[in-house]
Protein backbone atom coordinates (compact mmCIF):
# COMPACT_ATOMS: atom_id res chain seq x y z
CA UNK A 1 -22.03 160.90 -169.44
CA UNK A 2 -20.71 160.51 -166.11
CA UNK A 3 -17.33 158.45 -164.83
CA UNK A 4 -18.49 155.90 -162.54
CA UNK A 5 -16.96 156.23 -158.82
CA UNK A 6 -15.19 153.74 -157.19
CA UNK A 7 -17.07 154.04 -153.69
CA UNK A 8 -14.80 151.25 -152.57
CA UNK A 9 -13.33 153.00 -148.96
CA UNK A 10 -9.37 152.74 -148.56
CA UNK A 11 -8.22 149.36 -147.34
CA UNK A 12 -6.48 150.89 -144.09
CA UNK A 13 -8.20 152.55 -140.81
CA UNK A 14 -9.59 152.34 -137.35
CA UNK A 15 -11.01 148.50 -135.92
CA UNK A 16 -15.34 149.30 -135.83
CA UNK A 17 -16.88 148.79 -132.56
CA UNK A 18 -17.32 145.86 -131.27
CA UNK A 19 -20.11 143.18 -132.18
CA UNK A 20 -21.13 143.07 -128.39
CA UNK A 21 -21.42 145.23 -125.87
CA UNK A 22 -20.03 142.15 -122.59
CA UNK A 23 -21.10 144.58 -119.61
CA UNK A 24 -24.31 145.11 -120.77
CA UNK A 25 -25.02 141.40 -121.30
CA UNK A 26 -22.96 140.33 -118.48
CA UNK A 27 -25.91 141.76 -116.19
CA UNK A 28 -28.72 140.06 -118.05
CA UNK A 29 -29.54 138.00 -114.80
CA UNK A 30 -32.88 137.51 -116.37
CA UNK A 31 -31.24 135.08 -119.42
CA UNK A 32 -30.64 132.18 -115.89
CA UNK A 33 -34.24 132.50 -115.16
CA UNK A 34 -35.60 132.42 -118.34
CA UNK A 35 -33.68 129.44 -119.71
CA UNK A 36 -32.06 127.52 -116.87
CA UNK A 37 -35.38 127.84 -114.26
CA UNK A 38 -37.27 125.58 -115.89
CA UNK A 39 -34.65 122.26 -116.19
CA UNK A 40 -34.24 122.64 -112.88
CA UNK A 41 -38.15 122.39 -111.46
CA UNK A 42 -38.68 120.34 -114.01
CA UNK A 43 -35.77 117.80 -112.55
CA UNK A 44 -36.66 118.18 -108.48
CA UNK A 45 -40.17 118.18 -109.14
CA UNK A 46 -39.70 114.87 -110.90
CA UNK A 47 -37.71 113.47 -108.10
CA UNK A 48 -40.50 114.57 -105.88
CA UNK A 49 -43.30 113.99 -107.48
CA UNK A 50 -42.92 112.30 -110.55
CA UNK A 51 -42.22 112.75 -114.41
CA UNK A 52 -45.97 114.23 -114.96
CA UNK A 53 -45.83 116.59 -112.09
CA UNK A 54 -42.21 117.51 -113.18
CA UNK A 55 -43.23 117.93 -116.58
CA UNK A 56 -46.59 120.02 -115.45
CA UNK A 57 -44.58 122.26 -113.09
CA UNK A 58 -41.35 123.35 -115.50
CA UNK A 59 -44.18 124.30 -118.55
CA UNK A 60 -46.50 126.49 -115.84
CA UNK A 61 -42.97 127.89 -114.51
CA UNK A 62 -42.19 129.02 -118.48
CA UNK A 63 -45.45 130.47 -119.11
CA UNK A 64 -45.81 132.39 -116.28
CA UNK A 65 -42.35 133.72 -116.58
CA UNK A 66 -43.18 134.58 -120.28
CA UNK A 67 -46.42 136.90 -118.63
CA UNK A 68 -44.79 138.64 -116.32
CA UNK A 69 -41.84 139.81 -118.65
CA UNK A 70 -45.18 140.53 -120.84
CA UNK A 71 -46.87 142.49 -118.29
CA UNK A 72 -44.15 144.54 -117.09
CA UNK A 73 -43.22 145.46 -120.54
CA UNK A 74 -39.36 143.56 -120.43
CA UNK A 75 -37.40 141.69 -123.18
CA UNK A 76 -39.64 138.59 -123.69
CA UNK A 77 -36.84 136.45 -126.41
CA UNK A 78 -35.63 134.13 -124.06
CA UNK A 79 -38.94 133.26 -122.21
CA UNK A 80 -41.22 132.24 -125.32
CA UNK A 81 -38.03 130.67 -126.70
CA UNK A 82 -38.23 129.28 -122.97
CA UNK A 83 -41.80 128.13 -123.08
CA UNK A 84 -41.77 127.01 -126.92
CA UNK A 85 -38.30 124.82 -125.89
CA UNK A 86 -40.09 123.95 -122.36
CA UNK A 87 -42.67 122.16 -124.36
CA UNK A 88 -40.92 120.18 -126.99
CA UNK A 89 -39.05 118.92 -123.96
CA UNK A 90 -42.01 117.77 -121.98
CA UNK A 91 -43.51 116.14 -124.55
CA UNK A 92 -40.44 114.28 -125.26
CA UNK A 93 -40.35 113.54 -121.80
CA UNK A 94 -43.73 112.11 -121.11
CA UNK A 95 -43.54 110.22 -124.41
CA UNK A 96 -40.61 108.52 -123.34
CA UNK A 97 -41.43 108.14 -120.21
CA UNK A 98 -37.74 108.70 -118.62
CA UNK A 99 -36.31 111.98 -117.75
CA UNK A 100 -33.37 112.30 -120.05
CA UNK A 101 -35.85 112.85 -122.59
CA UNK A 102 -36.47 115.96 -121.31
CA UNK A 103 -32.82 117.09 -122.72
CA UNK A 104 -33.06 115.44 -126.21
CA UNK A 105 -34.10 118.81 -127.47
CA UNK A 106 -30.86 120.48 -126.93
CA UNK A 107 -28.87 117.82 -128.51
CA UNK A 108 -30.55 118.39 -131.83
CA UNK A 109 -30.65 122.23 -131.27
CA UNK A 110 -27.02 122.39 -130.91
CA UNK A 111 -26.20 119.90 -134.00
CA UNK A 112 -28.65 122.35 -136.14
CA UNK A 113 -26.73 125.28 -134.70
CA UNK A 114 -23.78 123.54 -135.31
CA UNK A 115 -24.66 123.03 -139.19
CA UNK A 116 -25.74 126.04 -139.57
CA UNK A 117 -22.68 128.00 -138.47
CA UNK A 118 -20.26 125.99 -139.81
CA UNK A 119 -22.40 126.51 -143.18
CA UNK A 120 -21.92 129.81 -143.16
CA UNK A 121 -18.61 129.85 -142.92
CA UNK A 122 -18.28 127.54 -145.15
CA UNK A 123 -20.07 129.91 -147.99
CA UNK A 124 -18.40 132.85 -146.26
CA UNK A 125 -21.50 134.59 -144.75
CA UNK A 126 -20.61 134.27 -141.02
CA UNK A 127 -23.50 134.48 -138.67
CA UNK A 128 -22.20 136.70 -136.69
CA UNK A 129 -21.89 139.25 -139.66
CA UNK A 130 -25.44 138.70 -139.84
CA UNK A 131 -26.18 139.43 -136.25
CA UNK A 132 -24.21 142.79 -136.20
CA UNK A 133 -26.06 143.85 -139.67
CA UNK A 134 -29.10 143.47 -137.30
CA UNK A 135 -28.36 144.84 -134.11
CA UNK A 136 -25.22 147.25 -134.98
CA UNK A 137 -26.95 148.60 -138.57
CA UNK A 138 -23.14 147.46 -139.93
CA UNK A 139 -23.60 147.50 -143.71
CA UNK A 140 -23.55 143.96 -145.26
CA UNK A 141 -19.84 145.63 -147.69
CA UNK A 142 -18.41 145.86 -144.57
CA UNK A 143 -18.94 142.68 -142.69
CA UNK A 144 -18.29 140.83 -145.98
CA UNK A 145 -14.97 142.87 -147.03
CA UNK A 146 -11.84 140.81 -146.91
CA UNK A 147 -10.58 142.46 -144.26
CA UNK A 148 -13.35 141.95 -142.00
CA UNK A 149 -14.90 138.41 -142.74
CA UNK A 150 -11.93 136.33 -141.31
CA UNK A 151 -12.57 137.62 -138.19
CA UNK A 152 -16.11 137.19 -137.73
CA UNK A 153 -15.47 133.59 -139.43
CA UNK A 154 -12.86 132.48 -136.98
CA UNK A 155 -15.14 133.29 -134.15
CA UNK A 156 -18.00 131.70 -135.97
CA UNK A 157 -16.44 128.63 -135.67
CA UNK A 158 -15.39 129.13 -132.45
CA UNK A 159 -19.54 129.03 -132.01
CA UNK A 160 -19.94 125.89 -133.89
CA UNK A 161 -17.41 124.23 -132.43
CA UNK A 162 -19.11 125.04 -128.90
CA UNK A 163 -22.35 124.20 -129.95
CA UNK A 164 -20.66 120.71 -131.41
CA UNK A 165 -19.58 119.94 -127.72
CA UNK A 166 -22.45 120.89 -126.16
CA UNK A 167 -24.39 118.23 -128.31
CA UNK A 168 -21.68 115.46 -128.03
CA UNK A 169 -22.05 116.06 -123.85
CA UNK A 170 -25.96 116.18 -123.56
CA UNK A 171 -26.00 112.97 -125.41
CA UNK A 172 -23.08 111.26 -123.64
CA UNK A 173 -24.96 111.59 -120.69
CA UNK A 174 -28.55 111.33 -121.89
CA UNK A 175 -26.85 107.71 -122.84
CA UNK A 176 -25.60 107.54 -119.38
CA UNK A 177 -28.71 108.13 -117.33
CA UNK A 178 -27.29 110.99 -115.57
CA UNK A 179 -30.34 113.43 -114.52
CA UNK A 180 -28.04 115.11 -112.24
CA UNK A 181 -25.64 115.51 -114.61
CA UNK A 182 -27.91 116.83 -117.27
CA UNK A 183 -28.79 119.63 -115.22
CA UNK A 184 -25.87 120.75 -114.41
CA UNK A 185 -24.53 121.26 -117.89
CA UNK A 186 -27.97 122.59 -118.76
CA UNK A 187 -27.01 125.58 -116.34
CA UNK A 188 -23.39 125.92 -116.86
CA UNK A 189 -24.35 125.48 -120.76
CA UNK A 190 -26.80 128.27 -120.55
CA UNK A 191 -25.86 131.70 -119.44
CA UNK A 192 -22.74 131.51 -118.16
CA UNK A 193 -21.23 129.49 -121.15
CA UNK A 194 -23.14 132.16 -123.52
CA UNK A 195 -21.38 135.20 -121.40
CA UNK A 196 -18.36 133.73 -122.33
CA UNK A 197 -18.74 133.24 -125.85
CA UNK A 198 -20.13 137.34 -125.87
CA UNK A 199 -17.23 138.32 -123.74
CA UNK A 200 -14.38 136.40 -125.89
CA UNK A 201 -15.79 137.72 -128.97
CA UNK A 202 -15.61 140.98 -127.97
CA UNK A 203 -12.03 140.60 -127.08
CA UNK A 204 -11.06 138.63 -129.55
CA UNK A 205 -13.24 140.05 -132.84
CA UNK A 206 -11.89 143.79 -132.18
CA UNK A 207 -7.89 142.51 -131.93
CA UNK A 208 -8.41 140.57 -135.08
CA UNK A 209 -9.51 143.19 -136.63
CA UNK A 210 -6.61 145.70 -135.66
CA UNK A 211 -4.60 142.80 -136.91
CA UNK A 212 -6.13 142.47 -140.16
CA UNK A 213 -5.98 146.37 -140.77
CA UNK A 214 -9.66 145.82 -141.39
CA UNK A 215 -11.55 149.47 -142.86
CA UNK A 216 -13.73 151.73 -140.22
CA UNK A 217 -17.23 150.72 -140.10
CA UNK A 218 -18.58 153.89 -140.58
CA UNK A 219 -16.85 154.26 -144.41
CA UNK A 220 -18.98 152.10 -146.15
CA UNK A 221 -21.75 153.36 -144.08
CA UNK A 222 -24.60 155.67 -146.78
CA UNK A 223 -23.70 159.38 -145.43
CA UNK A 224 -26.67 162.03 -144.41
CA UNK A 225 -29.11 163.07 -146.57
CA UNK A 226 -28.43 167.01 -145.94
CA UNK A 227 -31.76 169.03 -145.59
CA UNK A 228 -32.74 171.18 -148.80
């Protein structure tokens, strides 16, 4: 009978990489159009034209965006999340007949993100542990040790708390009647906010876990299979 092995790796050792790579997103230029292009016709077309013609314009503007990322073969995530959230908008929109009810959709978005992150933290299964399992292969032991998860909870939060303010503002001035307003935030609140939140994590997630003396990555990673 054999002793079982403790394949727990020593507490000590190098910070992993970090969760995001900020220069790579940092030149996603693409993210403004495929997210923030849309408010924005959608607004001036309206002020033109009318709440129909807006509402007409922004949804063609998101599907054709969402084709030519198809036909050219490029990352096409944020345009059908683009022409999926174009048309809940719309039809908020024309239902309600005003244009703040274009922007209702991102006030409950960002409470459900808000829930959702907080909830995770909450039951200690950060999102963001989640996201590098998926994008950075980081086994789950890892992001879960005890050395590790107060990191990627604290900036978890910091995400909640974001998405919290974001909801609070849209519907402050959804409330208000301010179209200019709303489209303002809906740009600032887009990309650039979401560069910042990848760039502080980055920064911040890879001190912490220096700090925290949290174990290498690659320990509790499954080694080689070596060839017969």
């Amino acid at each position: 009978m054999t002793a079982s092995v403790d394949e727990t790796p020593p507490p000590q050792g190098q910070p992993p990489a970090p969760p995001v790579d900020p220069r790579s997103f940092l030149k996603r230029t693409d993210l403004i159009v495929d997210s923030a292009l849309s408010p924005a016709v959608f607004v001036g077309v309206n002020l033109v034209a009318g709440l129909t013609a807006g509402a007409i314009a922004a949804l063609a503007l998101a599907v054709l965006v969402m084709l030519y990322r198809l036909l050219n073969r490029q990352d096409v995530t944020y345009a059908v999340g683009g022409v999926f959230g174009t048309g809940i908008a719309v039809a908020i929109a024309l239902r309600t007949g005003s244009t703040e009810g274009f922007f209702w959709p991102k006030v409950l978005t960002n409470t459900a993100i808000f829930v959702v992150l907080a909830g995770s933290v909450a039951f200690k299964k950060p999102v963001i542990g989640f996201l590098m399992e998926t994008i950075l292969q980081a086994p789950a032991k890892w992001w879960q040790h005890d050395r590790v998860r107060p990191a990627l909870s604290e900036w978890t939060i910091v995400w909640a708390l974001t998405a919290a303010l974001k909801a609070a503002v849209y519907l402050l001035l959804i409330l208000a009647g301010r179209d200019g307003a709303l489209l303002a935030v809906s740009v600032a609140f887009g990309y650039p906010l979401t560069a910042v939140l990848g760039f502080g994590g980055y920064v911040y997630i890879r001190a912490r876990l220096k700090r925290l003396g949290a174990p290498a990555m690659d320990a509790f990673r499954a080694p080689a299979a070596t060839p017969a």
